[in-house]
Structure formats: structure tokens, C-alpha cells
């Protein structure tokens, strides 16, 4: 168990560019979540997958955001036409749907700065 | 609805002081309750959890008891250390969703 890993750790981009982040969950976990965290706030839910199916998306999620988990393992989160308001820490977490009361296990996040 | 309200920080304590961080929740259904800790530049780490009323979660000297009658899950530690300086998040899990508080920053000074 190597934990949840996210790549890159930091991303600086200019406004209007597209960015893509990757998350590799704990291998036996079938649920994968994306959260956004801004300074002084708790994680804000964006979307989650069970296996390869995207089961829920936040109503707050702009259509510039898209996430995939094509083979039910790693996931990518893409932000198109980035805006300065997208600057935040993007956290990925995984859990097991097969274990009752399974907590979330978080990666170290990708910090996005849009200039 | 579903939400978590936790004590606003920042909290500054001297080493060996007693810590309490208050957390209350609203939930549809019967949630599991969690405390997570976040160190600078890192993701959230699970600190402890409780899954039913009157359960006590504990880890690294921290404790929290699931109080259904008051919908609370307050975090306590009898004697804090400098290494406990971090941001603490209370959370609950209802269905497939997790709901987080805004976090309480703790600084412990020697």
C-alpha cells in the first residue's frame, strides 16, 4: 500500500490555459474522489467515481472541469480555460465501497496557481 | 441538510496544555464521524473515527466521542506537543458523501 499519489505537486499556469492532474488511488480502493481546497477552508467536493463510473458531480462544478477514470484505476481532472479563481489545492482521495465505514485516504494534493 | 460546524481558530496553546476543538454536525441518516489532520503542504490524514453513538475514537493521545443526542464529536487531547501543530478537520460520512468543516488551526508553542 503506497497510498494515494497525485501528480504534479505544483502547477503554475497562465489564465486561459488548460491543465490536467493525475491521481493514483490505493490499489484496492474502488471509490475515488476529487476535492478542491482553498486557504482557510475545508475540502469542497467536486466529483466521485466508483470503479470507472462517475456517480456524482457537484452542482457547483463548472463545465470547464471534467474528470475521467477510464479503467477504474487512476483518474485525471482537467480544467479548461483556467481562471484565477481556479487557484486552489486539488485533493484526490480514495476509499473502499466494499468495507463498511471506510474512511477517505487523501493524497498530498496538487497546488494550482493561475496567473 | 448535511454540514459540519467546528470551532473557529486559530488556537494557540502552550506545550502540555489541554486541547478541545468543538465539532457539531447535521446529517440525514446515521453518519460515521471523523477527525482528519493536515500538516503544512500535505493532504489530510485520518486521525480517528467513530461509527456509532457513544463510540470513542482515539489515536496518538487524541480522543473524540460520538454524541448522538448533542450531534457532537469534540476532539480532545490531555497534553499537546509542538508536533501537534496542524489544521484539524471534523467530517461526517453519510451515504457515499463526506462533509468537512472549515478546519481549526492549532499552534503549540514550547
mmCIF file of C-alpha atoms in Angstrom:
data_model
loop_
_atom_site.group_PDB
_atom_site.id
_atom_site.type_symbol
_atom_site.label_atom_id
_atom_site.label_comp_id
_atom_site.label_asym_id
_atom_site.label_seq_id
_atom_site.Cartn_x
_atom_site.Cartn_y
_atom_site.Cartn_z
ATOM 1 C CA UNK A 1 0.000 0.000 0.000
ATOM 2 C CA UNK A 2 1.803 3.070 -1.268
ATOM 3 C CA UNK A 3 -1.008 5.481 -0.503
ATOM 4 C CA UNK A 4 -2.745 7.903 -2.820
ATOM 5 C CA UNK A 5 -0.370 9.737 -5.125
ATOM 6 C CA UNK A 6 -1.025 12.889 -7.098
ATOM 7 C CA UNK A 7 0.930 14.483 -9.882
ATOM 8 C CA UNK A 8 2.130 17.168 -10.234
ATOM 9 C CA UNK A 9 2.561 18.592 -6.736
ATOM 10 C CA UNK A 10 2.532 22.128 -8.068
ATOM 11 C CA UNK A 11 1.308 23.677 -11.288
ATOM 12 C CA UNK A 12 1.600 27.285 -12.354
ATOM 13 C CA UNK A 13 -0.294 28.238 -15.476
ATOM 14 C CA UNK A 14 -1.445 31.334 -17.283
ATOM 15 C CA UNK A 15 -5.106 32.251 -17.393
ATOM 16 C CA UNK A 16 -6.851 30.614 -20.323
ATOM 17 C CA UNK A 17 -4.587 27.552 -20.483
ATOM 18 C CA UNK A 18 -5.766 24.005 -19.907
ATOM 19 C CA UNK A 19 -4.328 21.869 -17.120
ATOM 20 C CA UNK A 20 -4.616 18.192 -16.264
ATOM 21 C CA UNK A 21 -3.906 16.493 -12.950
ATOM 22 C CA UNK A 22 -3.485 12.833 -12.233
ATOM 23 C CA UNK A 23 -4.413 10.740 -9.225
ATOM 24 C CA UNK A 24 -3.409 7.160 -8.475
ATOM 25 C CA UNK A 25 -5.546 5.759 -5.662
ATOM 26 C CA UNK A 26 -4.741 2.958 -3.263
ATOM 27 C CA UNK A 27 -4.841 -0.079 -5.499
ATOM 28 C CA UNK A 28 -7.647 -1.996 -3.797
ATOM 29 C CA UNK A 29 -9.907 1.047 -3.456
ATOM 30 C CA UNK A 30 -12.780 1.256 -5.909
ATOM 31 C CA UNK A 31 -14.011 4.738 -4.964
ATOM 32 C CA UNK A 32 -12.133 7.855 -5.966
ATOM 33 C CA UNK A 33 -13.000 11.423 -5.016
ATOM 34 C CA UNK A 34 -11.819 14.847 -6.138
ATOM 35 C CA UNK A 35 -11.971 17.812 -3.791
ATOM 36 C CA UNK A 36 -10.873 21.418 -4.018
ATOM 37 C CA UNK A 37 -9.461 23.250 -1.020
ATOM 38 C CA UNK A 38 -8.817 26.958 -0.724
ATOM 39 C CA UNK A 39 -6.937 28.707 2.056
ATOM 40 C CA UNK A 40 -8.704 28.508 5.384
ATOM 41 C CA UNK A 41 -11.418 26.218 4.103
ATOM 42 C CA UNK A 42 -12.222 22.551 4.292
ATOM 43 C CA UNK A 43 -12.230 20.299 1.255
ATOM 44 C CA UNK A 44 -15.069 21.073 -1.159
ATOM 45 C CA UNK A 45 -16.492 18.099 -3.030
ATOM 46 C CA UNK A 46 -16.104 18.113 -6.806
ATOM 47 C CA UNK A 47 -16.900 14.618 -8.038
ATOM 48 C CA UNK A 48 -16.530 10.927 -7.297
ATOM 49 C CA UNK A 49 -16.205 7.630 -9.112
ATOM 50 C CA UNK A 50 -16.993 4.084 -8.225
ATOM 51 C CA UNK A 51 -14.791 1.986 -10.451
ATOM 52 C CA UNK A 52 -14.938 3.735 -13.837
ATOM 53 C CA UNK A 53 -18.407 5.231 -13.368
ATOM 54 C CA UNK A 54 -18.683 8.879 -12.394
ATOM 55 C CA UNK A 55 -21.565 8.725 -9.932
ATOM 56 C CA UNK A 56 -21.848 12.281 -8.714
ATOM 57 C CA UNK A 57 -20.710 15.769 -9.661
ATOM 58 C CA UNK A 58 -21.031 18.873 -7.564
ATOM 59 C CA UNK A 59 -23.620 21.320 -8.866
ATOM 60 C CA UNK A 60 -21.008 23.988 -8.253
ATOM 61 C CA UNK A 61 -18.659 22.368 -10.755
ATOM 62 C CA UNK A 62 -18.226 24.462 -13.853
ATOM 63 C CA UNK A 63 -18.447 22.722 -17.219
ATOM 64 C CA UNK A 64 -14.802 23.715 -17.693
ATOM 65 C CA UNK A 65 -13.979 20.891 -15.266
ATOM 66 C CA UNK A 66 -14.009 17.297 -16.395
ATOM 67 C CA UNK A 67 -12.801 14.132 -14.726
ATOM 68 C CA UNK A 68 -12.229 10.639 -16.000
ATOM 69 C CA UNK A 69 -11.336 7.270 -14.609
ATOM 70 C CA UNK A 70 -11.199 5.185 -17.758
ATOM 71 C CA UNK A 71 -10.121 1.815 -16.379
ATOM 72 C CA UNK A 72 -11.287 2.206 -12.832
ATOM 73 C CA UNK A 73 -7.749 2.782 -11.581
ATOM 74 C CA UNK A 74 -6.083 6.194 -11.958
ATOM 75 C CA UNK A 75 -8.110 9.334 -12.592
ATOM 76 C CA UNK A 76 -7.479 12.634 -14.332
ATOM 77 C CA UNK A 77 -9.021 16.015 -13.627
ATOM 78 C CA UNK A 78 -8.870 18.556 -16.432
ATOM 79 C CA UNK A 79 -9.604 22.241 -16.150
ATOM 80 C CA UNK A 80 -10.095 24.059 -19.435
ATOM 81 C CA UNK A 81 -9.605 27.788 -19.956
ATOM 82 C CA UNK A 82 -8.324 28.289 -16.435
ATOM 83 C CA UNK A 83 -9.345 31.365 -14.466
ATOM 84 C CA UNK A 84 -7.646 32.967 -11.488
ATOM 85 C CA UNK A 85 -10.484 31.741 -9.284
ATOM 86 C CA UNK A 86 -9.409 28.172 -10.056
ATOM 87 C CA UNK A 87 -6.265 28.676 -7.976
ATOM 88 C CA UNK A 88 -6.544 26.163 -5.149
ATOM 89 C CA UNK A 89 -5.282 22.849 -3.849
ATOM 90 C CA UNK A 90 -6.876 19.925 -5.668
ATOM 91 C CA UNK A 91 -7.100 16.861 -3.483
ATOM 92 C CA UNK A 92 -7.743 13.308 -4.521
ATOM 93 C CA UNK A 93 -8.944 10.665 -2.082
ATOM 94 C CA UNK A 94 -9.906 7.017 -2.306
ATOM 95 C CA UNK A 95 -11.896 4.566 -0.254
ATOM 96 C CA UNK A 96 -13.353 1.100 -0.466
ATOM 97 C CA UNK A 97 -17.027 0.610 -1.194
ATOM 98 C CA UNK A 98 -16.627 -2.979 -0.006
ATOM 99 C CA UNK A 99 -15.707 -2.085 3.562
ATOM 100 C CA UNK A 100 -18.287 -0.636 5.905
ATOM 101 C CA UNK A 101 -17.325 2.738 7.368
ATOM 102 C CA UNK A 102 -14.326 3.020 5.076
ATOM 103 C CA UNK A 103 -12.680 6.437 5.579
ATOM 104 C CA UNK A 104 -11.173 8.567 2.848
ATOM 105 C CA UNK A 105 -7.433 8.328 2.245
ATOM 106 C CA UNK A 106 -6.048 11.525 0.756
ATOM 107 C CA UNK A 107 -3.120 12.277 -1.479
ATOM 108 C CA UNK A 108 -0.867 15.284 -0.874
ATOM 109 C CA UNK A 109 -2.709 17.341 -3.436
ATOM 110 C CA UNK A 110 -1.838 19.395 -6.498
ATOM 111 C CA UNK A 111 -1.490 23.103 -5.865
ATOM 112 C CA UNK A 112 -2.666 25.101 -8.859
ATOM 113 C CA UNK A 113 -1.724 28.739 -9.311
ATOM 114 C CA UNK A 114 -3.319 30.616 -12.200
ATOM 115 C CA UNK A 115 -1.547 33.857 -13.074
ATOM 116 C CA UNK B 1 -29.162 19.115 5.085
ATOM 117 C CA UNK B 2 -25.668 17.851 5.751
ATOM 118 C CA UNK B 3 -22.990 20.054 7.277
ATOM 119 C CA UNK B 4 -20.232 20.261 9.859
ATOM 120 C CA UNK B 5 -19.571 23.215 12.131
ATOM 121 C CA UNK B 6 -16.342 23.391 14.039
ATOM 122 C CA UNK B 7 -14.760 25.820 16.395
ATOM 123 C CA UNK B 8 -13.053 28.681 14.660
ATOM 124 C CA UNK B 9 -9.379 29.150 15.153
ATOM 125 C CA UNK B 10 -6.660 29.795 15.271
ATOM 126 C CA UNK B 11 -5.968 28.140 18.582
ATOM 127 C CA UNK B 12 -2.627 28.724 20.298
ATOM 128 C CA UNK B 13 -1.634 26.616 23.290
ATOM 129 C CA UNK B 14 1.461 26.064 25.337
ATOM 130 C CA UNK B 15 3.029 22.632 25.291
ATOM 131 C CA UNK B 16 1.340 20.189 27.711
ATOM 132 C CA UNK B 17 -1.898 22.195 27.770
ATOM 133 C CA UNK B 18 -5.307 20.549 27.375
ATOM 134 C CA UNK B 19 -6.921 20.765 23.957
ATOM 135 C CA UNK B 20 -10.577 20.797 22.993
ATOM 136 C CA UNK B 21 -11.813 21.525 19.485
ATOM 137 C CA UNK B 22 -15.588 21.561 19.229
ATOM 138 C CA UNK B 23 -17.454 19.969 16.346
ATOM 139 C CA UNK B 24 -21.169 19.623 15.710
ATOM 140 C CA UNK B 25 -22.862 18.163 12.691
ATOM 141 C CA UNK B 26 -26.174 17.946 10.908
ATOM 142 C CA UNK B 27 -26.823 14.853 8.887
ATOM 143 C CA UNK B 28 -29.572 13.000 7.114
ATOM 144 C CA UNK B 29 -29.333 9.434 8.247
ATOM 145 C CA UNK B 30 -26.834 7.972 10.633
ATOM 146 C CA UNK B 31 -23.338 9.164 9.807
ATOM 147 C CA UNK B 32 -19.867 7.970 10.644
ATOM 148 C CA UNK B 33 -17.720 10.703 12.186
ATOM 149 C CA UNK B 34 -14.078 11.503 11.585
ATOM 150 C CA UNK B 35 -11.280 13.816 12.563
ATOM 151 C CA UNK B 36 -8.596 14.495 9.992
ATOM 152 C CA UNK B 37 -5.322 16.366 10.470
ATOM 153 C CA UNK B 38 -3.456 18.351 7.827
ATOM 154 C CA UNK B 39 0.190 19.323 8.178
ATOM 155 C CA UNK B 40 1.572 22.162 6.036
ATOM 156 C CA UNK B 41 1.914 21.237 2.368
ATOM 157 C CA UNK B 42 0.299 17.850 2.813
ATOM 158 C CA UNK B 43 -3.054 16.205 2.269
ATOM 159 C CA UNK B 44 -5.445 15.255 5.029
ATOM 160 C CA UNK B 45 -4.624 12.258 7.216
ATOM 161 C CA UNK B 46 -7.205 10.315 9.150
ATOM 162 C CA UNK B 47 -6.691 10.900 12.869
ATOM 163 C CA UNK B 48 -9.600 8.942 14.341
ATOM 164 C CA UNK B 49 -13.144 7.819 13.630
ATOM 165 C CA UNK B 50 -16.318 6.631 15.330
ATOM 166 C CA UNK B 51 -19.117 4.794 13.632
ATOM 167 C CA UNK B 52 -21.970 4.668 16.137
ATOM 168 C CA UNK B 53 -23.391 6.529 19.099
ATOM 169 C CA UNK B 54 -21.201 6.550 22.233
ATOM 170 C CA UNK B 55 -18.223 5.129 20.337
ATOM 171 C CA UNK B 56 -14.934 6.732 21.288
ATOM 172 C CA UNK B 57 -12.298 7.112 18.602
ATOM 173 C CA UNK B 58 -8.719 7.503 19.756
ATOM 174 C CA UNK B 59 -5.258 7.814 18.272
ATOM 175 C CA UNK B 60 -1.932 9.418 19.280
ATOM 176 C CA UNK B 61 -3.442 10.671 22.546
ATOM 177 C CA UNK B 62 -6.398 12.319 20.803
ATOM 178 C CA UNK B 63 -9.951 11.238 21.617
ATOM 179 C CA UNK B 64 -13.451 12.061 20.437
ATOM 180 C CA UNK B 65 -16.795 10.582 21.471
ATOM 181 C CA UNK B 66 -19.787 10.241 19.141
ATOM 182 C CA UNK B 67 -22.622 12.038 20.931
ATOM 183 C CA UNK B 68 -25.843 11.488 19.042
ATOM 184 C CA UNK B 69 -28.031 13.422 21.488
ATOM 185 C CA UNK B 70 -25.988 16.593 21.019
ATOM 186 C CA UNK B 71 -24.832 15.784 17.440
ATOM 187 C CA UNK B 72 -21.277 16.475 18.523
ATOM 188 C CA UNK B 73 -17.843 14.942 18.118
ATOM 189 C CA UNK B 74 -15.446 17.148 20.061
ATOM 190 C CA UNK B 75 -11.719 16.454 19.763
ATOM 191 C CA UNK B 76 -9.646 16.365 22.970
ATOM 192 C CA UNK B 77 -6.064 15.759 23.987
ATOM 193 C CA UNK B 78 -4.795 15.914 27.521
ATOM 194 C CA UNK B 79 -1.298 17.224 26.828
ATOM 195 C CA UNK B 80 -0.431 18.733 23.449
ATOM 196 C CA UNK B 81 3.025 18.749 21.914
ATOM 197 C CA UNK B 82 4.688 21.121 19.462
ATOM 198 C CA UNK B 83 4.401 18.374 16.831
ATOM 199 C CA UNK B 84 0.583 18.547 17.112
ATOM 200 C CA UNK B 85 0.621 21.938 15.377
ATOM 201 C CA UNK B 86 -1.576 21.459 12.308
ATOM 202 C CA UNK B 87 -5.071 22.083 10.968
ATOM 203 C CA UNK B 88 -7.788 19.752 12.243
ATOM 204 C CA UNK B 89 -10.923 18.938 10.251
ATOM 205 C CA UNK B 90 -14.078 17.340 11.545
ATOM 206 C CA UNK B 91 -16.053 15.365 8.972
ATOM 207 C CA UNK B 92 -19.006 13.058 8.605
ATOM 208 C CA UNK B 93 -19.900 10.420 6.069
ATOM 209 C CA UNK B 94 -23.481 9.999 5.004
ATOM 210 C CA UNK B 95 -24.108 7.581 2.188
ATOM 211 C CA UNK B 96 -21.293 7.958 -0.309
ATOM 212 C CA UNK B 97 -20.560 11.558 0.603
ATOM 213 C CA UNK B 98 -18.159 13.114 3.075
ATOM 214 C CA UNK B 99 -18.795 16.556 4.567
ATOM 215 C CA UNK B 100 -15.995 18.597 6.109
ATOM 216 C CA UNK B 101 -15.808 21.505 8.489
ATOM 217 C CA UNK B 102 -13.703 24.544 7.670
ATOM 218 C CA UNK B 103 -10.819 23.404 9.851
ATOM 219 C CA UNK B 104 -9.274 24.641 13.084
ATOM 220 C CA UNK B 105 -5.650 25.697 13.061
ATOM 221 C CA UNK B 106 -3.685 24.696 16.151
ATOM 222 C CA UNK B 107 -0.297 26.103 17.073
ATOM 223 C CA UNK B 108 1.514 24.685 20.084
ATOM 224 C CA UNK B 109 4.332 26.793 21.466
ATOM 225 C CA UNK B 110 7.178 25.395 23.577
#
